[in-house]
PDB file of C-alpha atoms in Angstrom:
ATOM      1  CA  MET A  20      56.491  61.400  47.041  1.00  0.00           C
ATOM      2  CA  ARG A  21      57.554  64.801  47.207  1.00  0.00           C
ATOM      3  CA  ILE A  22      59.582  64.538  50.605  1.00  0.00           C
ATOM      4  CA  TRP A  23      62.481  62.047  48.640  1.00  0.00           C
ATOM      5  CA  SER A  24      61.818  64.477  45.350  1.00  0.00           C
ATOM      6  CA  ALA A  25      63.494  66.985  47.626  1.00  0.00           C
ATOM      7  CA  LEU A  26      66.068  65.794  49.493  1.00  0.00           C
ATOM      8  CA  LEU A  27      67.299  64.004  46.169  1.00  0.00           C
ATOM      9  CA  ILE A  28      67.431  67.794  44.110  1.00  0.00           C
ATOM     10  CA  THR A  29      69.585  68.792  47.431  1.00  0.00           C
ATOM     11  CA  ALA A  30      72.178  65.844  47.135  1.00  0.00           C
ATOM     12  CA  ILE A  31      72.301  67.107  43.503  1.00  0.00           C
ATOM     13  CA  SER A  32      72.634  70.014  44.513  1.00  0.00           C
ATOM     14  CA  LEU A  33      75.485  70.165  47.256  1.00  0.00           C
ATOM     15  CA  ALA A  34      77.081  67.518  45.165  1.00  0.00           C
ATOM     16  CA  ALA A  35      77.209  70.027  42.301  1.00  0.00           C
ATOM     17  CA  GLY A  36      78.635  73.281  44.548  1.00  0.00           C
ATOM     18  CA  ARG A  37      81.077  70.471  46.004  1.00  0.00           C
ATOM     19  CA  ALA A  38      82.429  70.268  41.689  1.00  0.00           C
ATOM     20  CA  ALA A  39      81.618  73.732  42.089  1.00  0.00           C
ATOM     21  CA  TYR A  40      83.991  74.948  44.269  1.00  0.00           C
ATOM     22  CA  GLY A  41      86.076  71.910  44.490  1.00  0.00           C
ATOM     23  CA  MET A  42      87.283  69.778  47.306  1.00  0.00           C
ATOM     24  CA  PRO A  43      90.138  71.525  49.862  1.00  0.00           C
ATOM     25  CA  ASP A  44      93.367  71.816  49.509  1.00  0.00           C
ATOM     26  CA  ARG A  45      95.177  68.978  50.436  1.00  0.00           C
ATOM     27  CA  ILE A  46      98.409  69.835  49.733  1.00  0.00           C
ATOM     28  CA  GLY A  47      98.261  74.045  49.826  1.00  0.00           C
ATOM     29  CA  ARG A  48      97.132  72.389  53.911  1.00  0.00           C
ATOM     30  CA  ILE A  49     100.607  69.754  54.033  1.00  0.00           C
ATOM     31  CA  TRP A  50     102.612  72.158  52.918  1.00  0.00           C
ATOM     32  CA  GLU A  51     101.316  74.936  55.380  1.00  0.00           C
ATOM     33  CA  LEU A  52     101.608  72.667  58.160  1.00  0.00           C
ATOM     34  CA  ALA A  53     105.371  71.710  56.534  1.00  0.00           C
ATOM     35  CA  GLN A  54     106.034  75.196  57.085  1.00  0.00           C
ATOM     36  CA  GLN A  55     105.564  76.199  60.790  1.00  0.00           C
ATOM     37  CA  GLY A  56     108.152  73.206  61.150  1.00  0.00           C
ATOM     38  CA  MET A  57     111.754  73.378  60.760  1.00  0.00           C
ATOM     39  CA  ALA A  58     111.642  73.742  56.793  1.00  0.00           C
ATOM     40  CA  GLU A  59     114.442  75.742  55.095  1.00  0.00           C
ATOM     41  CA  LYS A  60     114.360  73.439  52.197  1.00  0.00           C
ATOM     42  CA  LEU A  61     111.026  72.709  51.274  1.00  0.00           C
ATOM     43  CA  PRO A  62     109.814  72.700  47.271  1.00  0.00           C
ATOM     44  CA  PRO A  63     107.906  75.820  46.496  1.00  0.00           C
ATOM     45  CA  LEU A  64     103.579  74.832  46.710  1.00  0.00           C
ATOM     46  CA  GLU A  65     103.351  75.241  42.964  1.00  0.00           C
ATOM     47  CA  GLU A  66     105.955  72.652  41.755  1.00  0.00           C
ATOM     48  CA  LEU A  67     104.015  70.030  44.117  1.00  0.00           C
ATOM     49  CA  LYS A  68     100.972  71.046  42.384  1.00  0.00           C
ATOM     50  CA  ASN A  69     102.316  71.001  38.782  1.00  0.00           C
ATOM     51  CA  LYS A  70     103.739  68.031  39.685  1.00  0.00           C
ATOM     52  CA  CYS A  71     101.292  65.956  41.470  1.00  0.00           C
ATOM     53  CA  GLY A  72      98.688  67.329  40.970  1.00  0.00           C
ATOM     54  CA  ALA A  73      96.191  66.255  42.993  1.00  0.00           C
ATOM     55  CA  ASP A  74      98.397  63.221  45.012  1.00  0.00           C
ATOM     56  CA  ALA A  75      98.694  64.464  48.189  1.00  0.00           C
ATOM     57  CA  VAL A  76     101.369  61.213  48.677  1.00  0.00           C
ATOM     58  CA  CYS A  77     103.617  62.125  45.610  1.00  0.00           C
ATOM     59  CA  ALA A  78     103.460  65.605  47.392  1.00  0.00           C
ATOM     60  CA  ALA A  79     104.541  64.295  50.191  1.00  0.00           C
ATOM     61  CA  ARG A  80     107.363  62.371  48.609  1.00  0.00           C
ATOM     62  CA  LEU A  81     108.763  65.381  47.570  1.00  0.00           C
ATOM     63  CA  ILE A  82     108.790  66.753  50.404  1.00  0.00           C
ATOM     64  CA  ILE A  83     111.019  63.639  51.898  1.00  0.00           C
ATOM     65  CA  ASP A  84     113.046  63.957  49.760  1.00  0.00           C
ATOM     66  CA  ALA A  85     113.963  67.920  50.507  1.00  0.00           C
ATOM     67  CA  GLU A  86     114.015  66.433  53.933  1.00  0.00           C
ATOM     68  CA  PRO A  87     115.330  63.588  54.376  1.00  0.00           C
ATOM     69  CA  ARG A  88     114.351  63.547  58.565  1.00  0.00           C
ATOM     70  CA  ALA A  89     110.636  63.750  57.681  1.00  0.00           C
ATOM     71  CA  ARG A  90     108.810  60.541  56.972  1.00  0.00           C
ATOM     72  CA  LEU A  91     106.023  58.876  55.915  1.00  0.00           C
ATOM     73  CA  GLN A  92     104.292  56.331  58.628  1.00  0.00           C
ATOM     74  CA  ARG A  93     101.279  53.693  57.456  1.00  0.00           C
ATOM     75  CA  VAL A  94      97.904  53.948  59.339  1.00  0.00           C
ATOM     76  CA  PRO A  95      96.923  50.956  60.091  1.00  0.00           C
ATOM     77  CA  ALA A  96      92.945  50.275  59.617  1.00  0.00           C
ATOM     78  CA  PRO A  97      91.940  49.043  62.589  1.00  0.00           C
ATOM     79  CA  ASP A  98      88.881  46.806  63.095  1.00  0.00           C
ATOM     80  CA  THR A  99      85.538  47.001  63.582  1.00  0.00           C
ATOM     81  CA  ASP A 100      86.171  45.983  67.292  1.00  0.00           C
ATOM     82  CA  ARG A 101      88.682  48.433  67.854  1.00  0.00           C
ATOM     83  CA  ILE A 102      87.396  50.548  66.770  1.00  0.00           C
ATOM     84  CA  ARG A 103      83.992  49.669  68.547  1.00  0.00           C
ATOM     85  CA  LEU A 104      85.467  49.077  72.184  1.00  0.00           C
ATOM     86  CA  GLN A 105      87.414  51.985  71.542  1.00  0.00           C
ATOM     87  CA  LYS A 106      91.064  50.921  73.027  1.00  0.00           C
ATOM     88  CA  ARG A 107      94.223  52.399  73.253  1.00  0.00           C
ATOM     89  CA  THR A 108      97.399  51.510  73.792  1.00  0.00           C
ATOM     90  CA  SER A 109      98.619  52.170  77.783  1.00  0.00           C
ATOM     91  CA  SER A 110     101.920  54.623  78.009  1.00  0.00           C
ATOM     92  CA  VAL A 111     102.827  53.315  80.909  1.00  0.00           C
ATOM     93  CA  THR A 112     103.040  49.301  79.520  1.00  0.00           C
ATOM     94  CA  HIS A 113     104.437  47.535  82.849  1.00  0.00           C
ATOM     95  CA  ALA A 114     105.550  48.498  86.173  1.00  0.00           C
ATOM     96  CA  GLU A 115     106.160  45.516  88.755  1.00  0.00           C
ATOM     97  CA  TRP A 116     108.317  45.996  92.491  1.00  0.00           C
ATOM     98  CA  ARG A 117     111.442  44.313  92.028  1.00  0.00           C
ATOM     99  CA  ALA A 118     114.572  44.046  94.739  1.00  0.00           C
ATOM    100  CA  GLY A 119     112.403  46.682  96.906  1.00  0.00           C
ATOM    101  CA  ARG A 120     112.579  49.151  93.558  1.00  0.00           C
ATOM    102  CA  ARG A 121     109.480  50.433  91.784  1.00  0.00           C
ATOM    103  CA  HIS A 122     110.343  49.089  87.939  1.00  0.00           C
ATOM    104  CA  ILE A 123     108.153  51.459  85.869  1.00  0.00           C
ATOM    105  CA  ARG A 124     108.305  51.162  81.648  1.00  0.00           C
ATOM    106  CA  LEU A 125     107.060  54.607  80.043  1.00  0.00           C
ATOM    107  CA  ASN A 126     106.689  53.585  75.876  1.00  0.00           C
ATOM    108  CA  TYR A 127     104.504  56.162  74.532  1.00  0.00           C
ATOM    109  CA  PHE A 128     103.497  59.920  75.903  1.00  0.00           C
ATOM    110  CA  GLY A 129      99.401  59.082  75.175  1.00  0.00           C
ATOM    111  CA  ARG A 130      96.679  61.608  75.928  1.00  0.00           C
ATOM    112  CA  ASN A 131      96.574  60.048  80.375  1.00  0.00           C
ATOM    113  CA  VAL A 132     100.441  59.823  80.461  1.00  0.00           C
ATOM    114  CA  ARG A 133     100.882  61.820  83.408  1.00  0.00           C
ATOM    115  CA  GLU A 134      97.560  60.344  84.856  1.00  0.00           C
ATOM    116  CA  GLU A 135      99.385  56.883  84.152  1.00  0.00           C
ATOM    117  CA  LEU A 136     102.499  57.208  85.605  1.00  0.00           C
ATOM    118  CA  ARG A 137     101.298  59.467  88.504  1.00  0.00           C
ATOM    119  CA  HIS A 138      99.347  55.997  89.386  1.00  0.00           C
ATOM    120  CA  ALA A 139     102.564  53.482  88.755  1.00  0.00           C
ATOM    121  CA  LEU A 140     104.458  55.834  91.128  1.00  0.00           C
ATOM    122  CA  LEU A 141     101.258  55.883  94.416  1.00  0.00           C
ATOM    123  CA  PRO A 142     103.027  52.899  95.475  1.00  0.00           C
ATOM    124  CA  VAL A 143     106.251  54.601  95.992  1.00  0.00           C
ATOM    125  CA  ALA A 144     104.288  57.809  98.046  1.00  0.00           C
ATOM    126  CA  VAL A 145     102.492  56.073 100.121  1.00  0.00           C
ATOM    127  CA  LYS A 146     105.074  53.618 101.042  1.00  0.00           C
ATOM    128  CA  ALA A 147     108.276  54.513 103.171  1.00  0.00           C
ATOM    129  CA  GLY A 148     111.809  53.806 102.121  1.00  0.00           C
ATOM    130  CA  VAL A 149     111.808  52.760  98.914  1.00  0.00           C
ATOM    131  CA  PRO A 150     115.825  53.113  97.917  1.00  0.00           C
ATOM    132  CA  GLU A 151     114.987  53.894  93.648  1.00  0.00           C
ATOM    133  CA  VAL A 152     112.430  54.041  90.924  1.00  0.00           C
ATOM    134  CA  VAL A 153     113.403  53.060  87.963  1.00  0.00           C
ATOM    135  CA  LEU A 154     111.707  54.805  84.692  1.00  0.00           C
ATOM    136  CA  ASP A 155     112.614  52.217  81.838  1.00  0.00           C
ATOM    137  CA  LEU A 156     112.371  54.327  78.996  1.00  0.00           C
ATOM    138  CA  ARG A 157     114.207  51.427  76.157  1.00  0.00           C
ATOM    139  CA  CYS A 158     111.229  51.428  74.051  1.00  0.00           C
ATOM    140  CA  ASN A 159     110.176  55.320  74.211  1.00  0.00           C
ATOM    141  CA  GLY A 160     110.537  56.611  70.478  1.00  0.00           C
ATOM    142  CA  GLY A 161     109.031  59.539  71.795  1.00  0.00           C
ATOM    143  CA  GLY A 162     105.875  61.130  71.179  1.00  0.00           C
ATOM    144  CA  ASP A 163     104.329  64.436  71.917  1.00  0.00           C
ATOM    145  CA  VAL A 164     106.304  67.512  73.798  1.00  0.00           C
ATOM    146  CA  GLU A 165     103.749  68.891  75.859  1.00  0.00           C
ATOM    147  CA  ARG A 166     102.143  65.725  77.363  1.00  0.00           C
ATOM    148  CA  MET A 167     106.159  64.290  77.688  1.00  0.00           C
ATOM    149  CA  LEU A 168     106.478  67.627  79.547  1.00  0.00           C
ATOM    150  CA  SER A 169     104.034  67.272  82.412  1.00  0.00           C
ATOM    151  CA  ALA A 170     104.903  63.308  83.229  1.00  0.00           C
ATOM    152  CA  ALA A 171     108.392  64.758  83.979  1.00  0.00           C
ATOM    153  CA  GLY A 172     106.714  67.163  86.364  1.00  0.00           C
ATOM    154  CA  LEU A 173     105.991  63.968  88.212  1.00  0.00           C
ATOM    155  CA  PHE A 174     109.026  63.741  89.084  1.00  0.00           C
ATOM    156  CA  THR A 175     110.629  67.225  88.715  1.00  0.00           C
ATOM    157  CA  GLY A 176     107.973  69.679  89.915  1.00  0.00           C
ATOM    158  CA  PRO A 177     107.621  73.076  88.202  1.00  0.00           C
ATOM    159  CA  VAL A 178     110.629  74.519  85.995  1.00  0.00           C
ATOM    160  CA  GLU A 179     110.237  78.000  84.793  1.00  0.00           C
ATOM    161  CA  GLN A 180     112.184  77.227  81.634  1.00  0.00           C
ATOM    162  CA  ALA A 181     113.278  73.415  80.775  1.00  0.00           C
ATOM    163  CA  LEU A 182     113.040  72.576  77.663  1.00  0.00           C
ATOM    164  CA  ILE A 183     113.884  74.731  74.679  1.00  0.00           C
ATOM    165  CA  ALA A 184     112.727  74.766  71.123  1.00  0.00           C
ATOM    166  CA  LYS A 185     114.600  75.956  68.588  1.00  0.00           C
ATOM    167  CA  ALA A 186     112.398  76.118  64.882  1.00  0.00           C
ATOM    168  CA  ASP A 187     112.700  78.834  62.164  1.00  0.00           C
ATOM    169  CA  GLY A 188     115.043  80.778  63.365  1.00  0.00           C
ATOM    170  CA  ALA A 189     114.073  81.707  66.577  1.00  0.00           C
ATOM    171  CA  SER A 190     113.814  79.409  70.341  1.00  0.00           C
ATOM    172  CA  ARG A 191     111.013  79.288  72.921  1.00  0.00           C
ATOM    173  CA  PRO A 192     111.854  77.976  76.558  1.00  0.00           C
ATOM    174  CA  LEU A 193     108.956  75.589  78.004  1.00  0.00           C
ATOM    175  CA  PRO A 194     108.313  75.430  81.267  1.00  0.00           C
ATOM    176  CA  ILE A 195     107.704  72.243  83.279  1.00  0.00           C
ATOM    177  CA  THR A 196     104.185  73.129  84.923  1.00  0.00           C
ATOM    178  CA  SER A 197     103.267  71.275  87.492  1.00  0.00           C
ATOM    179  CA  ASP A 198     100.424  71.877  90.481  1.00  0.00           C
ATOM    180  CA  THR A 199     102.218  68.795  92.975  1.00  0.00           C
ATOM    181  CA  PRO A 200     105.623  68.273  94.069  1.00  0.00           C
ATOM    182  CA  PRO A 201     107.093  65.555  92.869  1.00  0.00           C
ATOM    183  CA  ILE A 202     105.647  62.331  94.020  1.00  0.00           C
ATOM    184  CA  PHE A 203     109.259  60.990  94.037  1.00  0.00           C
ATOM    185  CA  SER A 204     112.383  62.562  95.364  1.00  0.00           C
ATOM    186  CA  GLY A 205     114.635  60.418  95.492  1.00  0.00           C
ATOM    187  CA  ARG A 206     117.168  58.418  93.571  1.00  0.00           C
ATOM    188  CA  LEU A 207     115.852  57.475  89.947  1.00  0.00           C
ATOM    189  CA  THR A 208     116.987  56.010  87.291  1.00  0.00           C
ATOM    190  CA  VAL A 209     115.934  56.112  83.770  1.00  0.00           C
ATOM    191  CA  ARG A 210     116.858  53.543  81.756  1.00  0.00           C
ATOM    192  CA  ILE A 211     118.053  53.998  77.908  1.00  0.00           C
ATOM    193  CA  GLY A 212     119.067  52.900  74.554  1.00  0.00           C
ATOM    194  CA  PRO A 213     118.801  52.718  70.859  1.00  0.00           C
ATOM    195  CA  ASP A 214     115.519  53.105  70.511  1.00  0.00           C
ATOM    196  CA  THR A 215     114.708  56.055  73.098  1.00  0.00           C
ATOM    197  CA  ALA A 216     113.841  58.980  70.541  1.00  0.00           C
ATOM    198  CA  SER A 217     112.867  62.945  70.083  1.00  0.00           C
ATOM    199  CA  SER A 218     110.792  63.614  73.078  1.00  0.00           C
ATOM    200  CA  GLY A 219     112.181  60.109  75.309  1.00  0.00           C
ATOM    201  CA  GLU A 220     115.570  61.241  74.859  1.00  0.00           C
ATOM    202  CA  ALA A 221     113.839  64.672  76.369  1.00  0.00           C
ATOM    203  CA  LEU A 222     112.949  63.187  78.296  1.00  0.00           C
ATOM    204  CA  ALA A 223     115.479  61.598  79.715  1.00  0.00           C
ATOM    205  CA  ALA A 224     118.174  64.731  79.736  1.00  0.00           C
ATOM    206  CA  LEU A 225     115.660  66.702  81.820  1.00  0.00           C
ATOM    207  CA  LEU A 226     115.729  63.709  84.278  1.00  0.00           C
ATOM    208  CA  LYS A 227     119.228  63.707  85.029  1.00  0.00           C
ATOM    209  CA  LYS A 228     120.095  67.301  84.682  1.00  0.00           C
ATOM    210  CA  PHE A 229     116.064  68.380  87.351  1.00  0.00           C
ATOM    211  CA  ALA A 230     116.101  64.980  88.966  1.00  0.00           C
ATOM    212  CA  ASN A 231     119.509  63.337  89.245  1.00  0.00           C
ATOM    213  CA  ALA A 232     118.861  60.738  87.818  1.00  0.00           C
ATOM    214  CA  ARG A 233     121.716  58.161  86.887  1.00  0.00           C
ATOM    215  CA  LEU A 234     121.474  56.909  83.352  1.00  0.00           C
ATOM    216  CA  ILE A 235     121.745  53.529  82.226  1.00  0.00           C
ATOM    217  CA  GLY A 236     121.975  51.185  79.360  1.00  0.00           C
ATOM    218  CA  THR A 237     123.871  52.623  76.020  1.00  0.00           C
ATOM    219  CA  ARG A 238     123.760  55.546  73.735  1.00  0.00           C
ATOM    220  CA  THR A 239     120.303  56.748  72.332  1.00  0.00           C
ATOM    221  CA  GLN A 240     118.982  57.378  68.732  1.00  0.00           C
ATOM    222  CA  GLY A 241     120.176  61.119  68.740  1.00  0.00           C
ATOM    223  CA  LYS A 242     116.555  62.447  67.562  1.00  0.00           C
ATOM    224  CA  SER A 243     117.144  65.947  68.926  1.00  0.00           C
ATOM    225  CA  TYR A 244     113.789  67.011  67.306  1.00  0.00           C
ATOM    226  CA  SER A 245     110.223  66.772  67.471  1.00  0.00           C
ATOM    227  CA  GLN A 246     107.829  65.666  64.986  1.00  0.00           C
ATOM    228  CA  GLN A 247     104.633  67.087  64.459  1.00  0.00           C
ATOM    229  CA  VAL A 248     102.575  64.399  62.108  1.00  0.00           C
ATOM    230  CA  ILE A 249     100.605  65.459  59.240  1.00  0.00           C
ATOM    231  CA  PRO A 250      97.689  63.745  57.904  1.00  0.00           C
ATOM    232  CA  VAL A 251      98.342  62.860  53.906  1.00  0.00           C
ATOM    233  CA  SER A 252      94.944  60.358  53.493  1.00  0.00           C
ATOM    234  CA  GLN A 253      94.020  57.963  55.313  1.00  0.00           C
ATOM    235  CA  ARG A 254      96.582  55.551  55.098  1.00  0.00           C
ATOM    236  CA  TRP A 255      99.350  57.705  55.442  1.00  0.00           C
ATOM    237  CA  HIS A 256     100.969  60.233  57.573  1.00  0.00           C
ATOM    238  CA  LEU A 257     103.965  62.466  57.223  1.00  0.00           C
ATOM    239  CA  LEU A 258     106.311  63.264  60.746  1.00  0.00           C
ATOM    240  CA  PHE A 259     107.501  66.305  60.124  1.00  0.00           C
ATOM    241  CA  PRO A 260     110.163  68.038  61.847  1.00  0.00           C
ATOM    242  CA  GLN A 261     108.914  70.271  64.027  1.00  0.00           C
ATOM    243  CA  ALA A 262     111.441  72.196  66.278  1.00  0.00           C
ATOM    244  CA  ASN A 263     114.686  71.489  67.702  1.00  0.00           C
ATOM    245  CA  LEU A 264     114.710  70.130  71.283  1.00  0.00           C
ATOM    246  CA  ARG A 265     117.239  71.177  74.084  1.00  0.00           C
ATOM    247  CA  VAL A 266     118.134  70.855  77.338  1.00  0.00           C
ATOM    248  CA  PRO A 267     119.905  73.265  78.441  1.00  0.00           C
ATOM    249  CA  GLY A 268     123.795  71.585  79.770  1.00  0.00           C
ATOM    250  CA  ILE A 269     122.929  68.355  77.625  1.00  0.00           C
ATOM    251  CA  ASP A 270     123.516  67.856  74.158  1.00  0.00           C
ATOM    252  CA  TRP A 271     121.438  65.043  72.537  1.00  0.00           C
ATOM    253  CA  GLN A 272     122.175  65.498  68.378  1.00  0.00           C
ATOM    254  CA  ASN A 273     124.348  62.594  67.933  1.00  0.00           C
ATOM    255  CA  GLY A 274     122.569  60.399  71.505  1.00  0.00           C
ATOM    256  CA  LEU A 275     122.410  60.306  75.153  1.00  0.00           C
ATOM    257  CA  VAL A 276     125.441  58.571  76.689  1.00  0.00           C
ATOM    258  CA  PRO A 277     124.506  57.198  79.757  1.00  0.00           C
ATOM    259  CA  ASP A 278     126.388  57.664  83.353  1.00  0.00           C
ATOM    260  CA  VAL A 279     126.195  53.658  83.592  1.00  0.00           C
ATOM    261  CA  PRO A 280     126.933  51.510  80.573  1.00  0.00           C
ATOM    262  CA  ARG A 281     125.497  48.318  79.771  1.00  0.00           C
ATOM    263  CA  SER A 282     125.832  45.694  77.514  1.00  0.00           C
ATOM    264  CA  GLU A 283     123.884  46.626  73.970  1.00  0.00           C
ATOM    265  CA  ALA A 284     121.481  42.768  75.064  1.00  0.00           C
ATOM    266  CA  GLU A 285     120.364  44.932  78.579  1.00  0.00           C
ATOM    267  CA  ALA A 286     120.088  47.935  76.917  1.00  0.00           C
ATOM    268  CA  ALA A 287     117.861  46.815  74.361  1.00  0.00           C
ATOM    269  CA  CYS A 288     113.617  47.700  73.474  1.00  0.00           C
ATOM    270  CA  PRO A 289     112.124  44.440  75.333  1.00  0.00           C
ATOM    271  CA  ARG A 290     109.134  43.229  73.186  1.00  0.00           C
ATOM    272  CA  SER A 291     107.539  41.121  76.370  1.00  0.00           C
ATOM    273  CA  SER A 292     105.990  43.218  78.946  1.00  0.00           C
ATOM    274  CA  ALA A 293     107.668  41.140  81.265  1.00  0.00           C
TER     275      ALA A 293
END
């Protein structure tokens, strides 16, 4: 009985302490993270707090009003099976041989993207006379820039100043680091379309510049900046522009233009795994 009483007193004391010192300043944290990106028109922090109180979603919406490139993204609630089995979507969603060519569809830049892409390319490395690798980025809407650069290294090898990231008026060169030479250095074709965006576009531009890739499809989305994922609540994330991206000599602010045009139907993101 004394043990339970002591535990109850401890719990009450902790609750009182939290009440006294207040909960973490979520709006302040969102504002600080947004300031680290391309924040030129952010409302003052005090204005957000005065208008929204402790409502972080309200503050995020005011930030979006000031920066139209930012947006709120709903976070789907995982079911119990997904939590228990820790399911995840593979970055490489499809890989096959077709007419002697290796076709690989890269939809994401997940945590294991380099290893998954390397695994998809290994049959090319051990098979002589492969005429072409086709990398399909039609469904790639972007993602983590560092992971994208690691994937690019499988085709380019190391490149000192591959990508230029500009934020807060300062430019920073980003290298492609790779501890191995390119797995495939033959003919590379990259499929692009209107759903190819952000770091997906950056990958296509990097492969065109440093791996002599041929781009086929239609003009891409023209989203020449990376986005920072800022947690707002359990159900919402704020996607905030983090840095303008540029490959030296290639500008895709209005979208990457393909070397070989294709119809809109051919360039559309396929919804099946085939």
